[in-house]
Tab-separated table of C-alpha atoms and ligand atoms in Angstrom:
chain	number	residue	atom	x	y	z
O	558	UNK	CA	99.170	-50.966	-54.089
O	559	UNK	CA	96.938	-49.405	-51.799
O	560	UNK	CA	95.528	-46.674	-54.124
O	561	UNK	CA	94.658	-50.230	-56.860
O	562	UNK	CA	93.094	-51.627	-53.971
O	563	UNK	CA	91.376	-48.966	-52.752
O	564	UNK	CA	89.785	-48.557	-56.363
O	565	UNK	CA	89.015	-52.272	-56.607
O	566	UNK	CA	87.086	-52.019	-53.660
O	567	UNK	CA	85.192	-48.827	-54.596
O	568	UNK	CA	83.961	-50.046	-57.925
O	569	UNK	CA	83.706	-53.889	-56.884
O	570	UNK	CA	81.453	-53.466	-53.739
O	571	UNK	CA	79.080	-50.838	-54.863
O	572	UNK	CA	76.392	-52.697	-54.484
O	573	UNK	CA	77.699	-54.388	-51.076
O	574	UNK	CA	77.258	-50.812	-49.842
O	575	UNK	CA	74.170	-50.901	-51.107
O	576	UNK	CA	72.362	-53.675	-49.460
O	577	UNK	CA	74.368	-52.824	-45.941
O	578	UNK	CA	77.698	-53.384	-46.728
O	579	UNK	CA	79.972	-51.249	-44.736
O	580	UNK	CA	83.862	-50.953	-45.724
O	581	UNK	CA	85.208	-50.963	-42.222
O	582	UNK	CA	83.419	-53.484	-40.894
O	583	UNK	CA	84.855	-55.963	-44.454
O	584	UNK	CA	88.128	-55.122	-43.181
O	585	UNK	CA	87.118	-56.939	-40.249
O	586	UNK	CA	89.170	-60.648	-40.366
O	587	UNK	CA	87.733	-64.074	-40.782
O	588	UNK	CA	88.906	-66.790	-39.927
O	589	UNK	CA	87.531	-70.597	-41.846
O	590	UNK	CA	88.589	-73.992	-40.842
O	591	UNK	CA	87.560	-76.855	-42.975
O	592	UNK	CA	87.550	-80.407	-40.725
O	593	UNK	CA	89.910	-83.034	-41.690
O	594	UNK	CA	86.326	-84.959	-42.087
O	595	UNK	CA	84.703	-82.379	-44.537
O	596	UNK	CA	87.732	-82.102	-46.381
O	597	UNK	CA	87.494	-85.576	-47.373
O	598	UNK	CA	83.838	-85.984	-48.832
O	599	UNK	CA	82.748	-84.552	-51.698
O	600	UNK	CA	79.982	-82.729	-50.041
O	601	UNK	CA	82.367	-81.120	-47.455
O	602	UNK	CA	84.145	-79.911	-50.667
O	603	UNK	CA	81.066	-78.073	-52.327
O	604	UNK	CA	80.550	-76.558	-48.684
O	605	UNK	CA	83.794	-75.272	-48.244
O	606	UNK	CA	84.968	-73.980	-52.279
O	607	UNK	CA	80.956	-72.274	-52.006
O	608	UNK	CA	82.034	-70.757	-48.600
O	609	UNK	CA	85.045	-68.918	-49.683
O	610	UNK	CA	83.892	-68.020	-52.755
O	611	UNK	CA	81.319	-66.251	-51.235
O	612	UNK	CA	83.402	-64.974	-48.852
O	613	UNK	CA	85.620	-63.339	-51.252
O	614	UNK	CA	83.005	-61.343	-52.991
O	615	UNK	CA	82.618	-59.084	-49.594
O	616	UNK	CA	84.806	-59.910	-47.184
O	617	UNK	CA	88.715	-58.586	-47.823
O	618	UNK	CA	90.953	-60.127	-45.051
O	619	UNK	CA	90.567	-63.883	-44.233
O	620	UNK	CA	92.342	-66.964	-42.253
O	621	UNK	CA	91.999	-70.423	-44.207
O	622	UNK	CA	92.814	-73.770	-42.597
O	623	UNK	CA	91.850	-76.722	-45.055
O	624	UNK	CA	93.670	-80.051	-45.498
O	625	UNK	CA	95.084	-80.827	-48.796
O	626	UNK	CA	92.987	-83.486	-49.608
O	627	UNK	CA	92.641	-84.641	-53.609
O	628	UNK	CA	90.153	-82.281	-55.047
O	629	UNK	CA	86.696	-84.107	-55.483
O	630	UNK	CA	84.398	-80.975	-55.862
O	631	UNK	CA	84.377	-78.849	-59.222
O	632	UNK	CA	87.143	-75.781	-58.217
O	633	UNK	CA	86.251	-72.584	-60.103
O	634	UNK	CA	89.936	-72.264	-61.521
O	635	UNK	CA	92.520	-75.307	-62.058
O	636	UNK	CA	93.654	-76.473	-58.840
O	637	UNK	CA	95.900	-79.264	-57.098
O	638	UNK	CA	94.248	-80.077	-54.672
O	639	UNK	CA	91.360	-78.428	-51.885
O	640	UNK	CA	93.757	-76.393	-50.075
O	641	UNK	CA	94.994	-74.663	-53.597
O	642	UNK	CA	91.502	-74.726	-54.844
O	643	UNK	CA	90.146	-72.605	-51.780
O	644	UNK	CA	93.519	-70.355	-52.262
O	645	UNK	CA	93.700	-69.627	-55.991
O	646	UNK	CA	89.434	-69.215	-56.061
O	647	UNK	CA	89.429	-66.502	-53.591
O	648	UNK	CA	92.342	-65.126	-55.122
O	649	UNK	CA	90.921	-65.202	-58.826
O	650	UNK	CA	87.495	-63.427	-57.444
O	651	UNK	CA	89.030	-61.234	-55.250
O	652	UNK	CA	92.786	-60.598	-56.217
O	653	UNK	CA	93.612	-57.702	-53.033
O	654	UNK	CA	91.950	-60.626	-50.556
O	655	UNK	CA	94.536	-60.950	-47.985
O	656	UNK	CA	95.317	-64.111	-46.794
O	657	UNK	CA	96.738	-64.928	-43.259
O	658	UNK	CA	98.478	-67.464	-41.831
O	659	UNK	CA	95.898	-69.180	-39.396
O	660	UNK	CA	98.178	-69.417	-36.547
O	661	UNK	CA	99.292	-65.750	-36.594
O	662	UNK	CA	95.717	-64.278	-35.787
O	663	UNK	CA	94.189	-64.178	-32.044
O	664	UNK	CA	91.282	-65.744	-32.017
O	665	UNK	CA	89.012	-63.141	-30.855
O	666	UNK	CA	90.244	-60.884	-33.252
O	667	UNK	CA	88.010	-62.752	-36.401
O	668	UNK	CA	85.069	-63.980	-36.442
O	669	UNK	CA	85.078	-67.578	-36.586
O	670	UNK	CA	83.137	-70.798	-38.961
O	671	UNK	CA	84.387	-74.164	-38.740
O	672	UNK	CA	82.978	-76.700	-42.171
O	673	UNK	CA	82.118	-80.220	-41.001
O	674	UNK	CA	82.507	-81.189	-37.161
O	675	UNK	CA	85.798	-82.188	-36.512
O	676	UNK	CA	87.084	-78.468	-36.469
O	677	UNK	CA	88.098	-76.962	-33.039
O	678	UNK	CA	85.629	-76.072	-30.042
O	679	UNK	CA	85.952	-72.252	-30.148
O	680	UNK	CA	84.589	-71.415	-33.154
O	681	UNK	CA	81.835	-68.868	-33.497
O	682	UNK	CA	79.966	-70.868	-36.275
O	683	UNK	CA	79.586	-74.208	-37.673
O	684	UNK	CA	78.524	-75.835	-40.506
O	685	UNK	CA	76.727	-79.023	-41.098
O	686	UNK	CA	74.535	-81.053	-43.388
O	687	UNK	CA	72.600	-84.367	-44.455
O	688	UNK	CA	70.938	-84.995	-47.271
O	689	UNK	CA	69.489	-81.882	-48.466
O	690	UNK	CA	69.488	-80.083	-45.227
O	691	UNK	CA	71.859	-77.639	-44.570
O	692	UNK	CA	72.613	-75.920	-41.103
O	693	UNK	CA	74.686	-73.449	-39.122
O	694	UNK	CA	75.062	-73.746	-35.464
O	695	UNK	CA	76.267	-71.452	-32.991
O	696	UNK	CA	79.505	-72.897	-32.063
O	697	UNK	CA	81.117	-76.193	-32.418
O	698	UNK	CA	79.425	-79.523	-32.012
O	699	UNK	CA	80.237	-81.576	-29.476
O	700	UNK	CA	82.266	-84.854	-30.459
O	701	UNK	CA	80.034	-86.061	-32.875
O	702	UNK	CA	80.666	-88.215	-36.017
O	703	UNK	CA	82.407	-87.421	-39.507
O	704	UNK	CA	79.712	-85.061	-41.045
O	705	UNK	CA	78.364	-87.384	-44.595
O	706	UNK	CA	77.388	-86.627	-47.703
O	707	UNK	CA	75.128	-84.485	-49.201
O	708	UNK	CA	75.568	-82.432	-51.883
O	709	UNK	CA	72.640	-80.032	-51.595
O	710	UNK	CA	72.934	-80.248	-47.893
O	711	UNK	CA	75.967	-78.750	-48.090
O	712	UNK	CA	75.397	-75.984	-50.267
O	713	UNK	CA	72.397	-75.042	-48.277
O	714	UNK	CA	74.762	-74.699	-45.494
O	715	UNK	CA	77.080	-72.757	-46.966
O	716	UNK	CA	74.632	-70.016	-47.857
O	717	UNK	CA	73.943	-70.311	-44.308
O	718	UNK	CA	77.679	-69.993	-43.120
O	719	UNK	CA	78.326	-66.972	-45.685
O	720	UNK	CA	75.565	-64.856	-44.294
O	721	UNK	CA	76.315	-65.713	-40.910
O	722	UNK	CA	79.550	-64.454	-41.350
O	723	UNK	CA	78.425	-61.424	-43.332
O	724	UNK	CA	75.710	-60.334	-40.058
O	725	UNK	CA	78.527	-61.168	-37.414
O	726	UNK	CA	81.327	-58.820	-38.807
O	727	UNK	CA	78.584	-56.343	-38.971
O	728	UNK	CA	77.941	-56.656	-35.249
O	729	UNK	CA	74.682	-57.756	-35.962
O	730	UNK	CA	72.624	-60.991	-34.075
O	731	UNK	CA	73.135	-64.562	-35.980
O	732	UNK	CA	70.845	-67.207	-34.980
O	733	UNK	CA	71.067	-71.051	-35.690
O	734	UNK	CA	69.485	-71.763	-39.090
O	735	UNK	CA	68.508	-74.606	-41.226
O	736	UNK	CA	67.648	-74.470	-44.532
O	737	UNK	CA	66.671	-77.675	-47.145
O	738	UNK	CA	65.891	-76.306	-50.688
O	739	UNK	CA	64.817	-79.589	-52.291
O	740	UNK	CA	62.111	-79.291	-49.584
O	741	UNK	CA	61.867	-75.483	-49.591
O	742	UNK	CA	61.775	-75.742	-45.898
O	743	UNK	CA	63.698	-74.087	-42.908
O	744	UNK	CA	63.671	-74.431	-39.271
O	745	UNK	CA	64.295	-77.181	-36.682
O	746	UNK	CA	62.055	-79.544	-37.843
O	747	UNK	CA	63.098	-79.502	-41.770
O	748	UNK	CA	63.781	-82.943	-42.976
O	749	UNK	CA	67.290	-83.907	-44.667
O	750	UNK	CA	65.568	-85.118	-48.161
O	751	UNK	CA	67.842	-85.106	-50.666
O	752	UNK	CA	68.431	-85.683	-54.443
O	753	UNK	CA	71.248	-86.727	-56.428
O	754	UNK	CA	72.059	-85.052	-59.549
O	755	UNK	CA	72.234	-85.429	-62.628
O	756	UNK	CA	69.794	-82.525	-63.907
O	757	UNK	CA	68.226	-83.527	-66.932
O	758	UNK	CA	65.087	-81.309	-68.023
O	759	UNK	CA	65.957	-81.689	-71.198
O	760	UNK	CA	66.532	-78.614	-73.838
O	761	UNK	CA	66.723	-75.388	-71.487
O	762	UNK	CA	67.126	-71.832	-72.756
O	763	UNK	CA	68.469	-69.947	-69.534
O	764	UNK	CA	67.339	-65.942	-70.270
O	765	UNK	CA	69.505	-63.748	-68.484
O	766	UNK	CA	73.261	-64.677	-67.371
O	767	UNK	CA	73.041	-62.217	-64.416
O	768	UNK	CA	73.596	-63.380	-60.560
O	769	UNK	CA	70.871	-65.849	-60.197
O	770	UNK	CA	71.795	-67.454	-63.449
O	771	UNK	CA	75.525	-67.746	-62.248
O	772	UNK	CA	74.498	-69.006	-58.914
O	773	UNK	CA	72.317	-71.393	-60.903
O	774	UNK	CA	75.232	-72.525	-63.399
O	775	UNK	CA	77.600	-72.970	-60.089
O	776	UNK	CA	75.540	-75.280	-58.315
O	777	UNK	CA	74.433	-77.336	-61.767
O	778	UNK	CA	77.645	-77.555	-62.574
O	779	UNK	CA	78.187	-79.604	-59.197
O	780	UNK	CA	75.547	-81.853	-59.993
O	781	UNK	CA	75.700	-82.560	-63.280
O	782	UNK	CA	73.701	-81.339	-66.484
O	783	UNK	CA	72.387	-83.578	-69.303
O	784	UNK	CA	70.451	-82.069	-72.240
O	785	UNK	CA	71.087	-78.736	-74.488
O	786	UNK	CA	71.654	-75.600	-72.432
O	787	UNK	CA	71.446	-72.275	-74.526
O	788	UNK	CA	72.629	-68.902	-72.318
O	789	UNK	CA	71.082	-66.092	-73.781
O	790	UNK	CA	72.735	-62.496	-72.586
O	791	UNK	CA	74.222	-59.127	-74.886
O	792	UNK	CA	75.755	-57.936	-71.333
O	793	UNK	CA	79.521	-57.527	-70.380
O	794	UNK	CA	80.631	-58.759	-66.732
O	795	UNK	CA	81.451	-55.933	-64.409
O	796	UNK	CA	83.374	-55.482	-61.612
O	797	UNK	CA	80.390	-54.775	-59.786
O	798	UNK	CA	78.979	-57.737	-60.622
O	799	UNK	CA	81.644	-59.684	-59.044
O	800	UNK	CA	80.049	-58.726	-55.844
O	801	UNK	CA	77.350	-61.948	-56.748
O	802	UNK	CA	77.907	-63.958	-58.859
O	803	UNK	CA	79.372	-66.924	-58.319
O	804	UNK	CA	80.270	-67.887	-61.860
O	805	UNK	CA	82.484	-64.764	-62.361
O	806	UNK	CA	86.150	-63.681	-61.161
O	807	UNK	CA	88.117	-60.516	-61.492
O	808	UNK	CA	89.161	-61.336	-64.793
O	809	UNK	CA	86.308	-61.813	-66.320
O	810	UNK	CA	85.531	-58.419	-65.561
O	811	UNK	CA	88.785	-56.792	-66.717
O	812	UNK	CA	90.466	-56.397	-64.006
O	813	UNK	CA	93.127	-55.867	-64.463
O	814	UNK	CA	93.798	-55.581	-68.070
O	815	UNK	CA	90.549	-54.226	-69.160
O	816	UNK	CA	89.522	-56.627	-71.458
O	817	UNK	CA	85.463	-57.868	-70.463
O	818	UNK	CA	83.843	-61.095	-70.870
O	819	UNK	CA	79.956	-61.016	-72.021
O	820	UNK	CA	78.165	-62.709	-69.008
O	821	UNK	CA	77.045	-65.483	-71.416
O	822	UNK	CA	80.357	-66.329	-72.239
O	823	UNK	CA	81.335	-66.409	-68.920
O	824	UNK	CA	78.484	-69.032	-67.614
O	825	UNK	CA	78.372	-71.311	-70.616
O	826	UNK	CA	81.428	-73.092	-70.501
O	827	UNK	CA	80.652	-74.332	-66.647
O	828	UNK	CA	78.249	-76.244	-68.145
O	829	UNK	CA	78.898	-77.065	-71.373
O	830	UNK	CA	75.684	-74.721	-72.772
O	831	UNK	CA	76.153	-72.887	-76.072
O	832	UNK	CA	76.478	-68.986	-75.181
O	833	UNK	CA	74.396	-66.658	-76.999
O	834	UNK	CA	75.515	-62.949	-76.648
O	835	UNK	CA	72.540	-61.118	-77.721
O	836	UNK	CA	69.247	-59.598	-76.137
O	837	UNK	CA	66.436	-62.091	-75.624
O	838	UNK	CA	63.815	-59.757	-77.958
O	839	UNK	CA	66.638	-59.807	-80.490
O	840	UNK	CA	67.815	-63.094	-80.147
O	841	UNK	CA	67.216	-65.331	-83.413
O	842	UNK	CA	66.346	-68.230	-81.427
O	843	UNK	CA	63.981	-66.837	-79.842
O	844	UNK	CA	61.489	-68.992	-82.228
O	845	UNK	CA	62.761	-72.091	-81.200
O	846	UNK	CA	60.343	-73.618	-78.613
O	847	UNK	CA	62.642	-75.402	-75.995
O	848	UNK	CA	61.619	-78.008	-72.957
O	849	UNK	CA	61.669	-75.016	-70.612
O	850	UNK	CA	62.761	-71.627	-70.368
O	851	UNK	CA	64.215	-69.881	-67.367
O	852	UNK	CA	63.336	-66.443	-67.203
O	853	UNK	CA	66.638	-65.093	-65.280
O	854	UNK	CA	66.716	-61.323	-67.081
O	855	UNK	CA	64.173	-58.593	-66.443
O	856	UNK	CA	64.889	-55.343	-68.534
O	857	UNK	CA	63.734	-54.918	-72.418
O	858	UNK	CA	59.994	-56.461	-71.202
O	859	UNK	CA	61.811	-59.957	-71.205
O	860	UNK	CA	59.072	-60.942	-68.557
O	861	UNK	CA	55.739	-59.996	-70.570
O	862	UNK	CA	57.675	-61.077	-73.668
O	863	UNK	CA	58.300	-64.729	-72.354
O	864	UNK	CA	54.539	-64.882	-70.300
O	865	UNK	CA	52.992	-64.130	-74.201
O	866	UNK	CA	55.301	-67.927	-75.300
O	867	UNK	CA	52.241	-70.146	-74.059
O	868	UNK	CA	54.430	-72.180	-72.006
O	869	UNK	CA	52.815	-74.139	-70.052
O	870	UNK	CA	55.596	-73.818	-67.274
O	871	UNK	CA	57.728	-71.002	-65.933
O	872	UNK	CA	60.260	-71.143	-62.828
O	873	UNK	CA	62.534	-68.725	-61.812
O	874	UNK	CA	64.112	-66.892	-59.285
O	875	UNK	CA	65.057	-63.536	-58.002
O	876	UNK	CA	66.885	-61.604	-54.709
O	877	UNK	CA	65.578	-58.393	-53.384
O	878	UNK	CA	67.934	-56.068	-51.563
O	879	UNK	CA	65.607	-56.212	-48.416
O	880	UNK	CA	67.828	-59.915	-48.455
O	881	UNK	CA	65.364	-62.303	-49.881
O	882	UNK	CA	66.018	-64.580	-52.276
O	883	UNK	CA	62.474	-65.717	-54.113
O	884	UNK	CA	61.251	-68.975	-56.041
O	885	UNK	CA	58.439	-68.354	-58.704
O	886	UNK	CA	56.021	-70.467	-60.903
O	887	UNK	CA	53.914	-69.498	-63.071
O	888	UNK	CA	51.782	-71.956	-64.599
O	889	UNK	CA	48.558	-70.714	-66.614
O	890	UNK	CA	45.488	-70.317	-65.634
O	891	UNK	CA	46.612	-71.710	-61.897
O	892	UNK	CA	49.241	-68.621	-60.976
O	893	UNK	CA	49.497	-65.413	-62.122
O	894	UNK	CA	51.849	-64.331	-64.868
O	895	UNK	CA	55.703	-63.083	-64.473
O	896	UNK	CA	54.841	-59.498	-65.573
O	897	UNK	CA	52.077	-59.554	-63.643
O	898	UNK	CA	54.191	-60.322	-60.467
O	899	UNK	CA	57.138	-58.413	-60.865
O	900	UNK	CA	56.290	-55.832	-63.383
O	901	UNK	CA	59.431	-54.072	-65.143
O	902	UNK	CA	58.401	-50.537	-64.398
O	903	UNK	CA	59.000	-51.495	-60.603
O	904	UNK	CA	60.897	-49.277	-58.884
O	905	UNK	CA	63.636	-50.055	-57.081
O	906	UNK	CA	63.083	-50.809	-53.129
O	907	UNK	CA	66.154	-50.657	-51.041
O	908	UNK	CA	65.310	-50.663	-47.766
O	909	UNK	CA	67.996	-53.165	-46.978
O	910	UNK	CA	67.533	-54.763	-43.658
O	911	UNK	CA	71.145	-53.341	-42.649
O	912	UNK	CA	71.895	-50.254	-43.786
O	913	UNK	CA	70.266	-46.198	-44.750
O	914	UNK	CA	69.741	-46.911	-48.566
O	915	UNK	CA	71.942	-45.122	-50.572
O	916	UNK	CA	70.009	-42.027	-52.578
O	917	UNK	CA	72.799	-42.160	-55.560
O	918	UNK	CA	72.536	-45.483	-56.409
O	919	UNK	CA	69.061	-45.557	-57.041
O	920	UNK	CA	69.536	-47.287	-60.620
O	921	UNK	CA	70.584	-50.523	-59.842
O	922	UNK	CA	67.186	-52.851	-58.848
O	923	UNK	CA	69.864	-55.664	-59.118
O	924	UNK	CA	71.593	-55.282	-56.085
O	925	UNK	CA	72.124	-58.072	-53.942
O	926	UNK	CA	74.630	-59.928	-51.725
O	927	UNK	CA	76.532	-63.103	-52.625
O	928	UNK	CA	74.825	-65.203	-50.389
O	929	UNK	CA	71.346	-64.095	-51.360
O	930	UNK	CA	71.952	-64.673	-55.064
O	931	UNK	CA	73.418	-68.427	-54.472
O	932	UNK	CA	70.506	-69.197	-52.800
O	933	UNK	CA	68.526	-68.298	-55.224
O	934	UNK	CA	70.073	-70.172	-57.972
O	935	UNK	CA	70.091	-73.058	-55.365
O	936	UNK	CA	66.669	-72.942	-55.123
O	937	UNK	CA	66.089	-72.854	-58.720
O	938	UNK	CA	68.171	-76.049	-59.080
O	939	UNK	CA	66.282	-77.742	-56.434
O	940	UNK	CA	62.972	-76.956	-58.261
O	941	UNK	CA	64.471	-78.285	-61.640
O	942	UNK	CA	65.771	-81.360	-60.020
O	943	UNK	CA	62.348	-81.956	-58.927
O	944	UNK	CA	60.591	-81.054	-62.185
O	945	UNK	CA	60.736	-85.034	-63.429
O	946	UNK	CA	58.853	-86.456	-60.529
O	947	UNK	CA	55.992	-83.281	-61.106
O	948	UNK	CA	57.817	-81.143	-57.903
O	949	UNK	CA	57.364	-77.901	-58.244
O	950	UNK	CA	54.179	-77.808	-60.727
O	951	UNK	CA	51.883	-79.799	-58.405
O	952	UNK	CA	52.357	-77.718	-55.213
O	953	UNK	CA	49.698	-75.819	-54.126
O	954	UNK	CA	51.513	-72.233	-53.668
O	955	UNK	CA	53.416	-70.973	-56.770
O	956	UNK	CA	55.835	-67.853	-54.844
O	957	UNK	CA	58.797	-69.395	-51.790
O	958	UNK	CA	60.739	-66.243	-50.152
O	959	UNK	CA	63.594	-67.218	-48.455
O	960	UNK	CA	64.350	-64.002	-46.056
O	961	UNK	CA	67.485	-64.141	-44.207
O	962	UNK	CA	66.181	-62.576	-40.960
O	963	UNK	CA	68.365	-61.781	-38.198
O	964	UNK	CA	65.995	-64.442	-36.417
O	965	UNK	CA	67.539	-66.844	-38.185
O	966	UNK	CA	66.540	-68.264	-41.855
O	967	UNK	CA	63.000	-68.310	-42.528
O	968	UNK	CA	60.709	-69.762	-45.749
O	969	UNK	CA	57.425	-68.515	-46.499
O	970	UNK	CA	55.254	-69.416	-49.167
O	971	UNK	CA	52.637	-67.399	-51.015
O	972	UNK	CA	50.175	-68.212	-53.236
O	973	UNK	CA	49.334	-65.575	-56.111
O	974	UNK	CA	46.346	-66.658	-58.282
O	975	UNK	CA	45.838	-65.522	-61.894
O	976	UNK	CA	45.813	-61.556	-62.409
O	977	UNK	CA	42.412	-60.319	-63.205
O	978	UNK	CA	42.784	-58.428	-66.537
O	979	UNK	CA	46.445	-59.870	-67.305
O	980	UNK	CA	46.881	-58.803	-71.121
O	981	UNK	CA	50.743	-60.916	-70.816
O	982	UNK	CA	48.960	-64.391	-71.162
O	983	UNK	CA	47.913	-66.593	-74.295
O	984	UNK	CA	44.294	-68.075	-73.314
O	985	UNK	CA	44.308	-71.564	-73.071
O	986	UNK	CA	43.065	-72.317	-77.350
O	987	UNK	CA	46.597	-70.136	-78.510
O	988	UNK	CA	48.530	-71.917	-75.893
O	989	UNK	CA	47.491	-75.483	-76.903
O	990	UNK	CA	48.183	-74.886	-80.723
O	991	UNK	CA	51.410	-73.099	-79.820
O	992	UNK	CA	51.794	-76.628	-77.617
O	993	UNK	CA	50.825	-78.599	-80.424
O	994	UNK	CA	52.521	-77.362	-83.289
O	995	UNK	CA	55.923	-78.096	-81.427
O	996	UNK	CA	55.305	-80.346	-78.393
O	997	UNK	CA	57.790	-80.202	-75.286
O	998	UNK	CA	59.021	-82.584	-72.872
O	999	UNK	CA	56.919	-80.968	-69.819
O	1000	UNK	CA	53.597	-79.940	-71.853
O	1001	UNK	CA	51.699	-82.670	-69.683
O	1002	UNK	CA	53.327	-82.418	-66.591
O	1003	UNK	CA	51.427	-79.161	-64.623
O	1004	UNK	CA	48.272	-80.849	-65.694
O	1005	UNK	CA	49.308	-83.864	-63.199
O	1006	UNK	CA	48.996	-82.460	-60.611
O	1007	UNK	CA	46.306	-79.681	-60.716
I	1378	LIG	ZN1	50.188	-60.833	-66.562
């Protein structure tokens, strides 16, 4: 048992190490206590089945109090109820987690999150939300009311509570954050906006079925998707990649029985999209001009190959080991072009906020922690959410970095204009035939708000 476990944890958290990861301090124990009130919404559900899933991508010894309340959030794998979802979706991601009775550890001996607010007074952590604003606080609240709803809220918060967790077993500082992705804000003053679901940008063709685009197919799946969803991908999961994504479980990785799921495979069926398993330059829909296209991949030249479509909109998002995760738009003529911001011939940075880098593991530019990739993917979401009502396409800066500083969560925003000398883009004649000859739900809508 040991030696399997030992080599489950070698392969599966390679790129854990990478960004910081260290195995002795994983061993460390924590403990998560979902409140009788969280357990009962639907929102406290997302917050907690996000939390552990997260949790079991790193983290390999944990204490779980949650009430068995009827299931109202979307569990991973078939489940009877919260408390079996929590159980049986750690388990499937991470199936050497150990899992403690909550009474038998001493308190001091894990570090601590409570979900909601009726969860005891000597926790180290706490999560709460409303609307779309998420937060962690240092300790418990004080008496206060049944957290609500609020679906986004909620997952915002858990992103919170899983890197929290991550810092503290790592001895490092963790400061009170707030984060609300619908209104790419953090700090005290973000307001709790919020959106209901469904999504419904019409026909999307998701490029790439990697960590962002899992984190991305988690959260939609929670909200609901209308339209036709094609995921586009000729990769097999990897146990390594089980590290991020929140889509993905052992299994799907072969473990144990060596049999591999392609990553498209994996993601459609969360969402009801129709999987493609091929390479986006070899793909043969890759003439079909969809509503939008979400450029989620970024080997083979994907990037220039997708900024030479003419589209008149591009969103997508991306983590950096130095623990960012990043919202981009590209819109022509206004921004500057994918390629042109993150070329492909990039090297690799990892500096990781945490940790030496590691010299042999130079070839992975992919690395990234669970927490990092869900937020990107919940960022993405937010921005498609918004994409109806113009969102995203009439703000004035086009790049949001989300850096999970030991200071606490922090948002910046950039603003990258068009790239002198940019050979990636259509100008603006080619892009309006390309428009015309097969128009698209958004073609009008960047041109509202410019
Ligand atoms: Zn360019």
């Amino acid at each position: 048992m040991n030696e399997r476990r030992d080599a489950f944890y070698a392969e599966r958290d390679r790129r854990t190490r990478q960004c910081g990861g260290q195995d002795t301090n994983l061993e460390r124990p924590v403990r998560i206590v979902v409140g009788d009130d969280a357990a009962t919404t639907r929102a406290g559900q997302v917050a907690a089945l996000a939390l552990i899933n997260m949790v079991a991508r790193v983290h390999r010894r944990v204490a779980l109090y949650a009430p068995a309340a009827p299931l109202r959030a979307r569990s991973l794998v078939a489940a009877d109820d919260l408390q079996d979802a929590i159980r049986a979706t750690a388990l499937a991601i991470n199936p050497f987690l150990e899992i403690q009775a909550d009474g038998a550890l001493p308190p001091d001996a894990a570090v601590s999150i409570g979900i909601g607010h009726h969860v005891p007074a000597d926790l180290d952590f706490t999560l709460t939300w409303q609307g779309g604003r998420g937060e962690l606080i240092i300790g418990a609240l004080d008496g206060a009311e049944p957290v609500g709803e609020g679906l986004l809220g909620a997952a915002a918060a858990s992103v919170l509570g899983a890197s929290a967790l991550f810092r503290a077993v790592h001895d490092q500082p963790v400061n009170a954050s707030t984060l609300n992705p619908l209104a790419r804000s953090s700090g005290r003053n973000t307001d709790p906006t919020g959106l209901a679901g469904p999504l419904d940008v019409g026909h999307v063709q998701v490029i790439g079925a990697g960590a962002v685009a899992s984190a991305l197919v988690y959260w939609a799946r929670e909200v609901g998707v209308i339209g036709h969803w094609d995921i586009v991908d000729g990769d097999a999961t990897e146990l390594h990649n089980t590290n991020r994504c929140l889509s993905m479980t052992a299994a799907d990785a072969g473990w144990p029985d060596g049999i591999t799921r392609l990553k498209a495979t994996v993601l459609a069926p969360m969402i009801g999209a129709t999987p493609h398993e091929a390479w986006y330059d070899q793909w043969d829909g890759i003439d079909v001009r969809p509503d939008l296209i979400l450029l989620l991949a970024n080997a083979r030249g994907v990037r220039s190959l997708i900024a030479h479509r003419g589209e008149p909109l591009l969103v997508h998002a991306t983590t950096s080991a130095r623990w960012t995760a990043e919202l981009h738009r590209h819109v022509p003529d206004r921004d500057d072009c994918p390629a042109c911001r993150l070329p492909d011939d990039s090297a690799p940075v990892f500096d990781c906020s945490t940790g030496p880098a590691v010299p042999d593991l130079r070839d992975s530019p992919d690395a990234a922690l669970p927490f990092l990739s869900a937020a990107a993917g919940l960022l993405l979401l937010a921005a498609l959410l918004q994409i109806p009502d113009g969102g995203i396409a009439s703000e004035s800066v086009n790049h949001w970095q989300l850096d999970f500083a030991p200071a606490g969560v922090q948002l910046r925003e950039y603003r990258h204009p068009p790239r002198e000398g940019c050979t990636h883009q259509l100008d603006e004649t080619v892009r309006s035939t390309v428009q015309r000859a097969a128009p698209r739900k958004w073609d009008q809508i960047p041109m509202r708000g410019a």
